[in-house]
mmCIF file of C-alpha atoms in Angstrom:
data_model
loop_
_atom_site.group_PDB
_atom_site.id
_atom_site.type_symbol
_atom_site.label_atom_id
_atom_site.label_comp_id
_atom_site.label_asym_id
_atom_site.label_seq_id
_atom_site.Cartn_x
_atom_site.Cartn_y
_atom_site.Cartn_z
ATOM 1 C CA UNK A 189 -0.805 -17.267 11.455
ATOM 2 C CA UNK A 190 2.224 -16.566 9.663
ATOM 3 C CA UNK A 191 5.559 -17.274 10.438
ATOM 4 C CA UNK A 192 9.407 -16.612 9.530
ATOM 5 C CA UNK A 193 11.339 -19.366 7.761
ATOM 6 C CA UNK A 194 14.055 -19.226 10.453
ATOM 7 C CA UNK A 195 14.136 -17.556 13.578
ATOM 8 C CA UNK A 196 14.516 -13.304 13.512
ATOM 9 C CA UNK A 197 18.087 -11.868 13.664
ATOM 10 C CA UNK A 198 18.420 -8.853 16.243
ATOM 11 C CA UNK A 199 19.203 -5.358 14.757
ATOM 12 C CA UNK A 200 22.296 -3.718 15.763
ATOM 13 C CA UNK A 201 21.638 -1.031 18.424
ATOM 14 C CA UNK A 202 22.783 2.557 17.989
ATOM 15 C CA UNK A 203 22.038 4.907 16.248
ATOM 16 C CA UNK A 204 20.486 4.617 12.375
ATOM 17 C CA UNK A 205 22.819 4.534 9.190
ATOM 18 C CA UNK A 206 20.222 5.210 6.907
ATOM 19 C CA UNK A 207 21.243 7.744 4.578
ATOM 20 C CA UNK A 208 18.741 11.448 5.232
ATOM 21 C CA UNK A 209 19.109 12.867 1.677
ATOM 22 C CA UNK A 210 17.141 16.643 0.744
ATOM 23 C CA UNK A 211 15.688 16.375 -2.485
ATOM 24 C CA UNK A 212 15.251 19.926 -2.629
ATOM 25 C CA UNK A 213 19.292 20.734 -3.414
ATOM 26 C CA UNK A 214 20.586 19.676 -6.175
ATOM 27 C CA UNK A 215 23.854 18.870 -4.704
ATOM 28 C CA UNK A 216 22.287 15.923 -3.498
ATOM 29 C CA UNK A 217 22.682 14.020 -6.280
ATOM 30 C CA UNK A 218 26.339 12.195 -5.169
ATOM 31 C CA UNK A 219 24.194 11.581 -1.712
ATOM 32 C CA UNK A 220 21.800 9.495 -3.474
ATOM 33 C CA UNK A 221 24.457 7.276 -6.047
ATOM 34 C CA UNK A 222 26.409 6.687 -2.758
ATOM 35 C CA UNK A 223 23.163 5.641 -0.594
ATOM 36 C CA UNK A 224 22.148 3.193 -3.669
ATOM 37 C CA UNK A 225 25.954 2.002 -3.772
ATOM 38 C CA UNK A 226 26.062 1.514 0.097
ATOM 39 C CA UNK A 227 22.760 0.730 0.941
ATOM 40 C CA UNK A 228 20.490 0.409 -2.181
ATOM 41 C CA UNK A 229 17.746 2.046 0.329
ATOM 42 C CA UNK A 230 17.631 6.317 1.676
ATOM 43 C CA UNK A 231 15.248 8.449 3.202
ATOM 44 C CA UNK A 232 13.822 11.434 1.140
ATOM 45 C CA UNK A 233 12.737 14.805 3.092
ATOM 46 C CA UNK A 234 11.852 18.095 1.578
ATOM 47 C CA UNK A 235 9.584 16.184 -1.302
ATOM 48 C CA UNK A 236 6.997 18.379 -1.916
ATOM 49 C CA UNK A 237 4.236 15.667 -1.172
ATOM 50 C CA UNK A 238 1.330 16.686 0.522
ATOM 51 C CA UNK A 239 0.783 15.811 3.526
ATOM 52 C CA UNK A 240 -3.172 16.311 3.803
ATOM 53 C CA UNK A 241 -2.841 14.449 0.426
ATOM 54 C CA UNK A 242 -0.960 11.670 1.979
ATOM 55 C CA UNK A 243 -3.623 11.956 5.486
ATOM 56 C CA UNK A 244 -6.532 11.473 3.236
ATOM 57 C CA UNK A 245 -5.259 8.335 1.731
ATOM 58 C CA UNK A 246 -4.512 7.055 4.639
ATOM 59 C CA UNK A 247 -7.614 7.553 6.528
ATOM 60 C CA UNK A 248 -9.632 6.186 3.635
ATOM 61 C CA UNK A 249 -7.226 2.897 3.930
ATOM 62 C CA UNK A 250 -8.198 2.468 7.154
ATOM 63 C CA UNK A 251 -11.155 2.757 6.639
ATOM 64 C CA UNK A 252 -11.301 -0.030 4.175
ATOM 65 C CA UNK A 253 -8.975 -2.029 6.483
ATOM 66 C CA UNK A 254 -11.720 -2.146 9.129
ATOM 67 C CA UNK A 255 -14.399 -3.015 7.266
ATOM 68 C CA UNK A 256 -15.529 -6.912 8.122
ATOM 69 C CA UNK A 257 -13.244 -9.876 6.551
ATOM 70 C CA UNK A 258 -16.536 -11.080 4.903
ATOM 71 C CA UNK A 259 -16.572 -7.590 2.576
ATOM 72 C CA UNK A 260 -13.131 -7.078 2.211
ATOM 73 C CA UNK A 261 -12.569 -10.410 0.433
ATOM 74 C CA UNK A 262 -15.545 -9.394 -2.239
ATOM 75 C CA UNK A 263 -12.542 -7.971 -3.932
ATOM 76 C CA UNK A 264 -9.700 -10.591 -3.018
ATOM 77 C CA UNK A 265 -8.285 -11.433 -6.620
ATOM 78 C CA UNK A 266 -4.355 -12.390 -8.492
ATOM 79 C CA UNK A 267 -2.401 -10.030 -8.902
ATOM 80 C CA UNK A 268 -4.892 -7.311 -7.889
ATOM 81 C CA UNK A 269 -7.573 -7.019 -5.236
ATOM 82 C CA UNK A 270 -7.652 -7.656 -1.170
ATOM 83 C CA UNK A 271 -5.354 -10.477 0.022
ATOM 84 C CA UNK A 272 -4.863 -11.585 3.669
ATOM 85 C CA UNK A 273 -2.128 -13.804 5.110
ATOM 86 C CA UNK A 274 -0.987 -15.521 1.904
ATOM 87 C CA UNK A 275 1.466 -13.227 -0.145
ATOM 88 C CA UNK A 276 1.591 -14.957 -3.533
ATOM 89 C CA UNK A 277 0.631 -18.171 -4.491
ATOM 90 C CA UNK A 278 4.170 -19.901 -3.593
ATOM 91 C CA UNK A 279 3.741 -20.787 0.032
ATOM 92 C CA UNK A 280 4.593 -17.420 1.557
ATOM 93 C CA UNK A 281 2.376 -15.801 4.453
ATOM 94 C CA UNK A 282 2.455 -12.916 6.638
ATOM 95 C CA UNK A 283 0.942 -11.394 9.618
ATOM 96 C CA UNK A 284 -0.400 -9.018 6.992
ATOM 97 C CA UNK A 285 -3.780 -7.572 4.843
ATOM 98 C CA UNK A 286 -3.345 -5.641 1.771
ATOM 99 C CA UNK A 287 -4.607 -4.375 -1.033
ATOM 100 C CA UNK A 288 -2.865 -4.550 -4.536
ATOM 101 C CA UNK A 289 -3.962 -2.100 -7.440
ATOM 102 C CA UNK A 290 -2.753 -0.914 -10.725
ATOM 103 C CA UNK A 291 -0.959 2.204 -9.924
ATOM 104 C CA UNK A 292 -2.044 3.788 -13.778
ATOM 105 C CA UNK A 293 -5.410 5.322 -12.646
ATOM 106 C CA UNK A 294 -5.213 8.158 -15.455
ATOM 107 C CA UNK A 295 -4.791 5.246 -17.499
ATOM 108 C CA UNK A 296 -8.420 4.063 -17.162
ATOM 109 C CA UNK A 297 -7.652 1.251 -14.512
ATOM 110 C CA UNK A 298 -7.841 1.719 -10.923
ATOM 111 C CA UNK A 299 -9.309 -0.247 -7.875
ATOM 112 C CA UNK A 300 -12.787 -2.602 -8.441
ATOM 113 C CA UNK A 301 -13.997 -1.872 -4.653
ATOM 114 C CA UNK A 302 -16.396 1.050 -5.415
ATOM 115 C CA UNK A 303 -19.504 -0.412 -3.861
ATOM 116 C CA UNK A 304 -17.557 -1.023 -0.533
ATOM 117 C CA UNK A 305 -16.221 2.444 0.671
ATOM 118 C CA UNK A 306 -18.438 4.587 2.134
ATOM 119 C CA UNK A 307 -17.011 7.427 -0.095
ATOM 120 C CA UNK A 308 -15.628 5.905 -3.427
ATOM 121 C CA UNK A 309 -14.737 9.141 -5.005
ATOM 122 C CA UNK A 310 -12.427 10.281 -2.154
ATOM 123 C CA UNK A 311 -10.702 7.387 -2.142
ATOM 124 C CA UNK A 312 -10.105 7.314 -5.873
ATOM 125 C CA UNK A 313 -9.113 11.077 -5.949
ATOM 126 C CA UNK A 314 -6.542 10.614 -2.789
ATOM 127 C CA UNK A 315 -5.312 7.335 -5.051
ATOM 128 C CA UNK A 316 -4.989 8.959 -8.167
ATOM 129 C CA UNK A 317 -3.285 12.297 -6.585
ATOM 130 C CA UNK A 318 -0.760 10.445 -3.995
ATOM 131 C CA UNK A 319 0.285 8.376 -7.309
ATOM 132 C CA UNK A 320 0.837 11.046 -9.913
ATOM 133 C CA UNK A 321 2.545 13.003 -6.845
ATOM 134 C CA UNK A 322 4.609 10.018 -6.143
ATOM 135 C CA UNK A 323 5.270 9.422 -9.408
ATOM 136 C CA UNK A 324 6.374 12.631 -10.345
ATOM 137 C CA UNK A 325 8.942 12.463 -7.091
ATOM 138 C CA UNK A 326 9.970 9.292 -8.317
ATOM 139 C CA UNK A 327 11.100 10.993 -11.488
ATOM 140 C CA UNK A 328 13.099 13.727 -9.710
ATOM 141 C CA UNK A 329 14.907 11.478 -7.679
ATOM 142 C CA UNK A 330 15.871 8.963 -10.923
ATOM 143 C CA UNK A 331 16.917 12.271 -12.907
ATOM 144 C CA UNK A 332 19.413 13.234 -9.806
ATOM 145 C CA UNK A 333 20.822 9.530 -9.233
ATOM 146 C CA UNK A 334 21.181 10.539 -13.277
ATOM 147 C CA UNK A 335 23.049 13.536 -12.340
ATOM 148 C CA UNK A 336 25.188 11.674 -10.109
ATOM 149 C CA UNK A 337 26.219 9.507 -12.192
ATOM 150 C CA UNK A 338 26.982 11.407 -14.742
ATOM 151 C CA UNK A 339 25.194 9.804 -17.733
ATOM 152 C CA UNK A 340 23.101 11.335 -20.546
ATOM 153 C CA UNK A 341 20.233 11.739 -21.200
ATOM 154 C CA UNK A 342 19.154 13.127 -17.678
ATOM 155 C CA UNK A 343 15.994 10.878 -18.481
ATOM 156 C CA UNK A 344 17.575 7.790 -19.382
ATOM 157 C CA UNK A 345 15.692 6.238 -15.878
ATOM 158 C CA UNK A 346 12.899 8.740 -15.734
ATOM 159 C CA UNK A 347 11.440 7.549 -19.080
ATOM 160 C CA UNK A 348 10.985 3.919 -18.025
ATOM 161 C CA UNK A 349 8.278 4.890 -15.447
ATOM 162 C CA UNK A 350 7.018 8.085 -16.600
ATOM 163 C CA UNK A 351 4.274 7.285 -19.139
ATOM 164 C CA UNK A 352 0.960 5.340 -19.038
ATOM 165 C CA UNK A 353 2.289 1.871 -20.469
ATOM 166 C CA UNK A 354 4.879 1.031 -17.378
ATOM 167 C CA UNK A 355 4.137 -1.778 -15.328
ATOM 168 C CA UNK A 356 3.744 0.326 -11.272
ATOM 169 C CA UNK A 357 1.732 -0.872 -9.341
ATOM 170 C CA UNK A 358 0.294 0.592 -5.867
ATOM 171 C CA UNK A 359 0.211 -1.575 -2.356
ATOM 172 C CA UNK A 360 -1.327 -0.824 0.802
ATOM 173 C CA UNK A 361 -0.086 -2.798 3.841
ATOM 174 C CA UNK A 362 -1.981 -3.093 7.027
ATOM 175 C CA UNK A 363 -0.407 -5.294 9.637
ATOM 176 C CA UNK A 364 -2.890 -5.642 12.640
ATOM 177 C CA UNK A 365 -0.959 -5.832 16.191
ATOM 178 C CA UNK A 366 0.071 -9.483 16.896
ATOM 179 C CA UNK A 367 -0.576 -11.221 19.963
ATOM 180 C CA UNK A 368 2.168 -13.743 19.216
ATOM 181 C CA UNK A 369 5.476 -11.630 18.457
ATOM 182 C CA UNK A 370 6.937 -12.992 21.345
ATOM 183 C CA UNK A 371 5.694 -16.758 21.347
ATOM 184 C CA UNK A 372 7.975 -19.281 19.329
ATOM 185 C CA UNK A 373 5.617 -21.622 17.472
ATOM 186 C CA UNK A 374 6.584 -24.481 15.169
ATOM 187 C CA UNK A 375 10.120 -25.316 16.512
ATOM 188 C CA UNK A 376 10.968 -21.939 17.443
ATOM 189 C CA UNK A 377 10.118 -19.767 14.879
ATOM 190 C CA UNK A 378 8.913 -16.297 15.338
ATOM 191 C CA UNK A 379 5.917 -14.854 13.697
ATOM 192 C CA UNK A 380 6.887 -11.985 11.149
ATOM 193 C CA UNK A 381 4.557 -9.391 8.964
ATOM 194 C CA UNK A 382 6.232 -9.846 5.612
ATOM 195 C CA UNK A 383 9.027 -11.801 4.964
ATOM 196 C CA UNK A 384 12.204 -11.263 3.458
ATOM 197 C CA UNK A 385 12.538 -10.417 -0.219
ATOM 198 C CA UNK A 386 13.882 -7.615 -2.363
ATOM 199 C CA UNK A 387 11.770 -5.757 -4.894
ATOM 200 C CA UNK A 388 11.519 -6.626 -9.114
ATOM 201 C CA UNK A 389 10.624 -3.384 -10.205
ATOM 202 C CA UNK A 390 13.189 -0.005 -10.557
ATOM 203 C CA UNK A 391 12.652 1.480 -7.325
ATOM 204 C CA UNK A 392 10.075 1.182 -4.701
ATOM 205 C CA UNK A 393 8.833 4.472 -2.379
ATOM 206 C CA UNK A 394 7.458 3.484 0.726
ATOM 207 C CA UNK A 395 5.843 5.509 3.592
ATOM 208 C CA UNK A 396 3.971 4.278 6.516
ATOM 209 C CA UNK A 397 2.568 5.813 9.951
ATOM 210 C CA UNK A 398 4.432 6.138 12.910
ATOM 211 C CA UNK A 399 4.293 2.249 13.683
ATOM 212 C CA UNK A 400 8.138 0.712 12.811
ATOM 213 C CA UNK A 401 8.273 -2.567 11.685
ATOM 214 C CA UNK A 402 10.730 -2.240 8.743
ATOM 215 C CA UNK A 403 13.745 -3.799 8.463
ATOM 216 C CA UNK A 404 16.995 -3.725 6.024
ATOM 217 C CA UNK A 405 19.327 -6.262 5.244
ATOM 218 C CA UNK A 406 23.041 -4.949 5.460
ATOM 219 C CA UNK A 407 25.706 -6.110 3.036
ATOM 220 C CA UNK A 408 27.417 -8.129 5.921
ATOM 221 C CA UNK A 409 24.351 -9.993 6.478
ATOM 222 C CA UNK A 410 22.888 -8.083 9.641
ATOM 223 C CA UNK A 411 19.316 -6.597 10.126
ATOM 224 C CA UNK A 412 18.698 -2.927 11.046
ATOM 225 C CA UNK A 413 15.201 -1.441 12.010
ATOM 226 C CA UNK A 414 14.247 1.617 9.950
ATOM 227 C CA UNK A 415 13.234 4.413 12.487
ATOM 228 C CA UNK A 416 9.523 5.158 11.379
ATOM 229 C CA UNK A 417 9.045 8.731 10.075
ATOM 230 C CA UNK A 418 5.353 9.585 8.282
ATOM 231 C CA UNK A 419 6.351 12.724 7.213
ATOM 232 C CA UNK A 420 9.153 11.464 5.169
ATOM 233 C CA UNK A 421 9.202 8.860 2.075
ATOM 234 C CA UNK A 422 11.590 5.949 2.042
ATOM 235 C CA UNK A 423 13.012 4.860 -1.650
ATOM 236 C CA UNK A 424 14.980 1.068 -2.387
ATOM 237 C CA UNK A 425 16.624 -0.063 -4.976
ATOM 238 C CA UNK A 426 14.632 -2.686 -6.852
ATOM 239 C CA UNK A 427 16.421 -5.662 -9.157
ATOM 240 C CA UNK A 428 15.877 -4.184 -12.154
ATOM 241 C CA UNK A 429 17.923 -1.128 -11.185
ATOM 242 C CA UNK A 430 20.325 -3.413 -10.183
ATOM 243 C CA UNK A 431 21.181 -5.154 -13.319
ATOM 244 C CA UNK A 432 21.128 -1.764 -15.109
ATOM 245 C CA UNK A 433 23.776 -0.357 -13.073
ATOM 246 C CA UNK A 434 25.614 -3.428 -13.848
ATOM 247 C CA UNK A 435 25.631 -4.482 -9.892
ATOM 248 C CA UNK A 436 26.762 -0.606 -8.841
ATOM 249 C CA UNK A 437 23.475 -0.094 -6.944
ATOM 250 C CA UNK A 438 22.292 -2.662 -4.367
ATOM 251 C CA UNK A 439 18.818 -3.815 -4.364
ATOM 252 C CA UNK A 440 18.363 -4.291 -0.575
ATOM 253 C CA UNK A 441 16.720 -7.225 0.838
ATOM 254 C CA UNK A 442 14.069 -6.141 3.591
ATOM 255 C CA UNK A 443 11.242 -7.177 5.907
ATOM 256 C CA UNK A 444 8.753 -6.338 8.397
ATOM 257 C CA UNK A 445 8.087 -7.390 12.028
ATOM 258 C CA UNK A 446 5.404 -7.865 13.140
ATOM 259 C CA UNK A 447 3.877 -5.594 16.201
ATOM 260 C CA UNK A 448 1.891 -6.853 19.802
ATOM 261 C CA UNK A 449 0.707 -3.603 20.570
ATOM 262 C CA UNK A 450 0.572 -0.843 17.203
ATOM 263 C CA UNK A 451 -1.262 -1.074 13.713
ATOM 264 C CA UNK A 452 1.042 -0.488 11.021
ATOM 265 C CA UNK A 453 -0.455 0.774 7.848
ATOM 266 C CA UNK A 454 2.292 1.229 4.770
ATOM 267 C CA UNK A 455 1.693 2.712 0.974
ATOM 268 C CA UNK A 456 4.125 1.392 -1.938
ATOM 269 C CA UNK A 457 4.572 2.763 -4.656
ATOM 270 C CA UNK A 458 6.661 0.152 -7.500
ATOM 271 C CA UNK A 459 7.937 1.848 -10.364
ATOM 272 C CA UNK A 460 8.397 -0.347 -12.861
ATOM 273 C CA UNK A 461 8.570 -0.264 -16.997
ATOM 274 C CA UNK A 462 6.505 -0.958 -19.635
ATOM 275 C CA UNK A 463 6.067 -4.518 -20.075
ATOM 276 C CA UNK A 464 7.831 -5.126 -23.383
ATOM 277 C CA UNK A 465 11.049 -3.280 -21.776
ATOM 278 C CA UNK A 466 14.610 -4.290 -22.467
ATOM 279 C CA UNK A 467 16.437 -4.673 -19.307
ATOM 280 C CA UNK A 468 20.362 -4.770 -19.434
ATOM 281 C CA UNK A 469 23.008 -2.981 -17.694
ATOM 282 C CA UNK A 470 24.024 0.671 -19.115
ATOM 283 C CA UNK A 471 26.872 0.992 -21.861
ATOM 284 C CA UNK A 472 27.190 3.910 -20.335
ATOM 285 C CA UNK A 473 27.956 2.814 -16.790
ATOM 286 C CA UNK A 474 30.695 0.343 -17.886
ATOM 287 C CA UNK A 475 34.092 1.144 -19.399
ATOM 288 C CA UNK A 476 35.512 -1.557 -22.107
ATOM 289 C CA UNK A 477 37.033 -4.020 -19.659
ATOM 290 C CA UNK A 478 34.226 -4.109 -17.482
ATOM 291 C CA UNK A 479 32.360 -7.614 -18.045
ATOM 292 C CA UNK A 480 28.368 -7.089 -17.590
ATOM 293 C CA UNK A 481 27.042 -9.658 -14.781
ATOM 294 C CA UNK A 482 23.758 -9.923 -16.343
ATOM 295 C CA UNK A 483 22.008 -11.377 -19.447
ATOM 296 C CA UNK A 484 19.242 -8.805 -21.339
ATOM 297 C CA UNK A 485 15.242 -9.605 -20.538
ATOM 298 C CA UNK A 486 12.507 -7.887 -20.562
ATOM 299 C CA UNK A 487 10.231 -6.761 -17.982
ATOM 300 C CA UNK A 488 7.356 -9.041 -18.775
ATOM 301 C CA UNK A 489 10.106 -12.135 -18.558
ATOM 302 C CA UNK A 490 11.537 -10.798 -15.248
ATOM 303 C CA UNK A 491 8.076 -10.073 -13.850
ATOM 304 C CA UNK A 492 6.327 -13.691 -14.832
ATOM 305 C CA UNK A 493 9.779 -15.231 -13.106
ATOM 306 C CA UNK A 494 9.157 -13.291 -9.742
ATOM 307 C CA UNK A 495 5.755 -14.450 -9.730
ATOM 308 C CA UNK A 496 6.564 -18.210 -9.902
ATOM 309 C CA UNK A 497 9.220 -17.425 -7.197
ATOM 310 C CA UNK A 498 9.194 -17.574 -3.008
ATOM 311 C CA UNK A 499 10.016 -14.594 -1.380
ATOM 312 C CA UNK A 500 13.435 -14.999 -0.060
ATOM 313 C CA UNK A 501 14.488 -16.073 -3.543
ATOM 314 C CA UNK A 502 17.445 -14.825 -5.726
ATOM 315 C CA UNK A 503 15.387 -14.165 -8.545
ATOM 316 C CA UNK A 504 18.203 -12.690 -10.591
ATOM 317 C CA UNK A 505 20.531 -15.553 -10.211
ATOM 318 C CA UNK A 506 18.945 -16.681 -13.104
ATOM 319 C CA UNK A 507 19.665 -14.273 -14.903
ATOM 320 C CA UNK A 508 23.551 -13.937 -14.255
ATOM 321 C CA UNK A 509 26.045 -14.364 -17.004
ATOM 322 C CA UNK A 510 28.348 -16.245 -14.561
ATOM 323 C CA UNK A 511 26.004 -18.726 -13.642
ATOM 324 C CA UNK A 512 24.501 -19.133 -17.558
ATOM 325 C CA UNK A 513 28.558 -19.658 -18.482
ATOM 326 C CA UNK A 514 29.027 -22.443 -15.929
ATOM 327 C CA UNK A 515 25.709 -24.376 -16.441
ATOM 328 C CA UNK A 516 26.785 -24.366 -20.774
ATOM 329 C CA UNK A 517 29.978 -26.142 -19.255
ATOM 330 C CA UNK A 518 28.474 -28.500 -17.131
ATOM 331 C CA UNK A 519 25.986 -29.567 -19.836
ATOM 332 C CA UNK A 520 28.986 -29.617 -22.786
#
């Protein structure tokens, strides 16, 4: 099955960093600019979520996670539909199943699989609810990292992922217990669920059930395991939030192990812009002597360079003025 590009660093012991920030005060809002400074990655409480909302939608994933391989893969497709073990179409696996949807349901799209589920309708309705709930959480939180920094309009970040045109999409993760986690196969390497990467879009809002697995990437290179919490949602920064913050925020690099003895089922939610979106970093962020890092794209540029890309990539080295400056010289 799938394995990690080079063998698994420990996490540190003790006890968790992760920044616990309540959503519910509005004081808050310098909690979450330092956890996105710090740690580009915080966990939300006191979100207003559902949780029968968020049960139902994960009992109907289950559901479709145990049907047989054989009907499942009736709906394996690129970039939507069922996928197992291969993540992409660069060379990247995982001890992982998923399923990868359009997360615009009011829109008119939403998932092809109808004919599968034993009830259709109450998985579309716990889809279409958990997203406009998420989405709508999603908003708060960009409108208080606005607050805490200080910029107008409060919606500046909001508006990219508010409407029906933006680019989210929905993922659900299952990662089936794996009877290898301890056995070092091909030269030593140790079997993983998903491997290393950060995320494109603006921010990303994970949950999962009470199976860890998760991992962050700290800024002096160490991994730490995210306690799991289902009652709780878990936000990162993505790249794009990155380069419009000018480098302020971190989008964190993270993973997930794989487990010999739990099933680990996750829901993310990727906020992302409309496709013809300008991405740059924020006049407003920068004062006149600060240089910006990045050169302006747009979201469908960014998105189609991801795509072509392995996981573990830099994808926005590409896109740094420092490193367009020194290739001009090299090739003057």
């Amino acid at each position: 099955m799938a394995v990690l590009s080079k063998p698994v660093t420990e996490p540190k012991s003790g006890l968790s960093p992760i920044p616990v920030i309540d959503i519910s005060d509005p004081e808050s809002k310098n909690a979450l600019v330092k956890a996105c400074e710090d740690f580009g990655f915080f966990k939300v409480i006191n979100h207003g979520v559902s949780a029968e909302l968020v049960s139902v939608l994960e009992h109907e994933a289950v559901e479709f996670f145990s049907l047989p391989k054989s009907e499942k893969t009736q709906v394996a497709g690129y970039p939507f539909g069922y996928g197992n073990n291969k993540i992409g179409r660069n060379g990247d696996v995982g001890w992982v199943e998923y399923l990868l949807m359009n997360a615009n349901f009011d829109s008119g799209s939403g998932p092809l699989f109808q004919d599968l589920l034993q009830n259709p309708g109450t998985f579309r309705k716990a889809l279409e609810e958990y997203t406009i709930s998420v989405r709508k959480m999603t908003c708060e939180v960009l409108e208080m990292i606005t607050d805490g920094l200080g910029i107008k309009p409060r919606n500046i970040l909001s508006n990219l992922v508010s409407d029906q045109n933006t680019d989210s999409i929905f993922r659900l993760n299952h990662y089936p217990p794996c009877p290898l986690v301890n056995v070092k196969i091909n030269g030593g390497k140790n079997v993983i669920g998903f491997g290393e990467h950060t995320d494109p879009q603006i921010i990303s809002v994970l949950r999962s059930n009470n199976t860890s697995g998760l991992q962050i990437n700290l800024t002096d290179g160490s991994w730490i395991s995210v306690p799991s919490d289902h009652s709780s949602f878990f936000f990162n920064v993505g790249d794009s939030l990155q380069v419009m913050t000018n480098g302020r925020f971190k989008s964190v690099r993270h993973r997930v192990l794989a487990n010999s003895r739990k099933s680990r089922v996750s829901m993310i939610y990727f906020a992302g812009p409309a496709l013809t979106q300008r991405i740059a970093p924020l006049t407003c962020l920068m004062d006149n002597e600060e240089e910006r890092l990045y050169e302006e794209f747009t979201w469908s540029e960014y998105r189609s360079s991801a795509y072509k890309s392995r996981l573990s990539d830099n994808r926005l080295q590409q896109f740094e003025r420092k490193t367009i400056k020194q290739n001009t010289l090299l090739n003057d």
